[in-house]
Amino acid sequence: MKKDVVKVRITYADTDAMGVVYHANYLKWFEIGRTELLRKMGIVYAELEKTGCNLPLTEVNCQYLAPARYDDILLVETGIDYLKRSNMKFEYIIWDEKMEKMLIEGYSTHAFTNNKGKIVRAPKEFVEKIKGSLDQNSGTIIRA
Amino acid sequence: MKKDVVKVRITYADTDAMGVVYHANYLKWFEIGRTELLRKMGIVYAELEKTGCNLPLTEVNCQYLAPARYDDILLVETGIDYLKRSNMKFEYIIWDEKMEKMLIEGYSTHAFTNNKGKIVRAPKEFVEKIKGSLDQNSGTIIRA
Amino acid sequence: MKKDVVKVRITYADTDAMGVVYHANYLKWFEIGRTELLRKMGIVYAELEKTGCNLPLTEVNCQYLAPARYDDILLVETGIDYLKRSNMKFEYIIWDEKMEKMLIEGYSTHAFTNNKGKIVRAPKEFVEKIKGSLDQNSGTIIRA
Amino acid sequence: MKKDVVKVRITYADTDAMGVVYHANYLKWFEIGRTELLRKMGIVYAELEKTGCNLPLTEVNCQYLAPARYDDILLVETGIDYLKRSNMKFEYIIWDEKMEKMLIEGYSTHAFTNNKGKIVRAPKEFVEKIKGSLDQNSGTIIRA
């Protein structure tokens, strides 16, 4: 699996008085993007957590290329840039409905931690599932 | 103490594409209203929780009388309608900055529960602090 | 059409430190529920607005029957309780994924207004589409 | 004026099921930070907008250094990194209540646009107010 694309529709709750999506809300769609990408790779984040492993953000970056409006459908494309010993990086592109226009480009980095917030190694099973999916393609997932 | 009034300023994050506050966001200001009212009565909700007692909502109601706009200052007036054996009710009025115009009227009811969500009696200390504040006035707190 | 059911999945963004959905966020799913119900009746709210007609909330009510947790799937069932000359009422039930357990019950009332917030009559075409859908069943839509 | 510090208190609405602030919500505090910094420099963003000038984000970056929890007080320190012909950059540090520990470091870049989203020059009056404040100190505002 090279990447995953999730469809979301913009609600009033997502917009602001400028008539467009409030900038912070794209980060919520990044969350949906990486959760669904992992799910397709066989990793249910909610279950990972129950094993005592978390993936909190260490950094997020978001570039706003074009605005999106109420009731628009967006396509959230998510890939994995890298998976290291104790951290990983996701990359995102948010497209218009026809996937013709890039609205948003971003990334998030995450650390593997235990329940107490201490950095730990990525769980072996997690790594294997990701690697298994990545091996089906070569190189980075997104923008390859 | 009869009631408490908290001041909030509307951010872009609070608004929607209609140019006004998104209706669900008033509930966040209700939360701030009751938290600060309790704090002034000597009850820090964050500490109450550490004792294993929660106050989850069982119902919320909100009437939208007039819209509020970006950068407006709002006054959130909160009172306690009743405190019973294992539940309580807060009432809210949200005013414009001059406290001349009611924008929102609402209430929330809450149950006292333990960490597992089971209904319990209101903690004795909690009740005493509330009663102490209420006794300084007669009757209900708000709209008295 | 008697009612509409929309599926949503709970994200981290929807939850709070109690480990459950933050109470105000159910109102966002009410919004999705009524928007999609109208869409299936042939009414795209985004287009209605362009004709200068809005449907702002005049009241919302939400009863919290049972909590919902991260990554759960919820079913948002929406119906129309009434459509009058210049206002209407939606009713909502939010169910667990198997539609066995009611988690939330609520309603919202709305006024028809023009761009300046003045109350107006419901547009004729709007009424016809709703009535057309309602006539396929008798009585109220939900809990009939 | 070198920088501005705004105090915010974390509500339940701001947290997530990990027990800490949901990462996207820090961006809302960045918004409060820059709005209040500008206000102290004599620029009310709500009024700027009425003149037909907007300052939409072109990029945001946020580094998560340490988590924050329900009911904590945070200090949002905001400065201006640069103001150019048609864009500007704000920098943010979010501290714990005692201003001893950095929790968040971030920045946002903004373009000056007209009502139609077209890039324009920063309004003369805006520039003068910023420059006037900056001249009271040398160099960049934050981390100088």
PDB file of N, CA and C in Angstrom, chain A residues 11 26 58 103 131:
ATOM      1  N   THR A  11     -18.303  20.599   7.334  1.00  0.00           N
ATOM      2  CA  THR A  11     -19.530  21.020   8.010  1.00  0.00           C
ATOM      3  C   THR A  11     -19.403  22.486   8.442  1.00  0.00           C
ATOM      4  N   TYR A  26      -7.908  21.468   9.832  1.00  0.00           N
ATOM      5  CA  TYR A  26      -7.234  20.534   8.921  1.00  0.00           C
ATOM      6  C   TYR A  26      -6.446  19.490   9.707  1.00  0.00           C
ATOM      7  N   THR A  58       4.981  15.084  17.970  1.00  0.00           N
ATOM      8  CA  THR A  58       6.115  15.903  18.392  1.00  0.00           C
ATOM      9  C   THR A  58       6.192  17.182  17.556  1.00  0.00           C
ATOM     10  N   LEU A 103      -4.946  21.679  -1.786  1.00  0.00           N
ATOM     11  CA  LEU A 103      -5.363  22.773  -0.901  1.00  0.00           C
ATOM     12  C   LEU A 103      -4.404  22.902   0.278  1.00  0.00           C
ATOM     13  N   LYS A 131       6.206  -2.216   7.582  1.00  0.00           N
ATOM     14  CA  LYS A 131       7.212  -2.642   6.601  1.00  0.00           C
ATOM     15  C   LYS A 131       6.569  -3.513   5.519  1.00  0.00           C
TER      16      LYS A 131
END
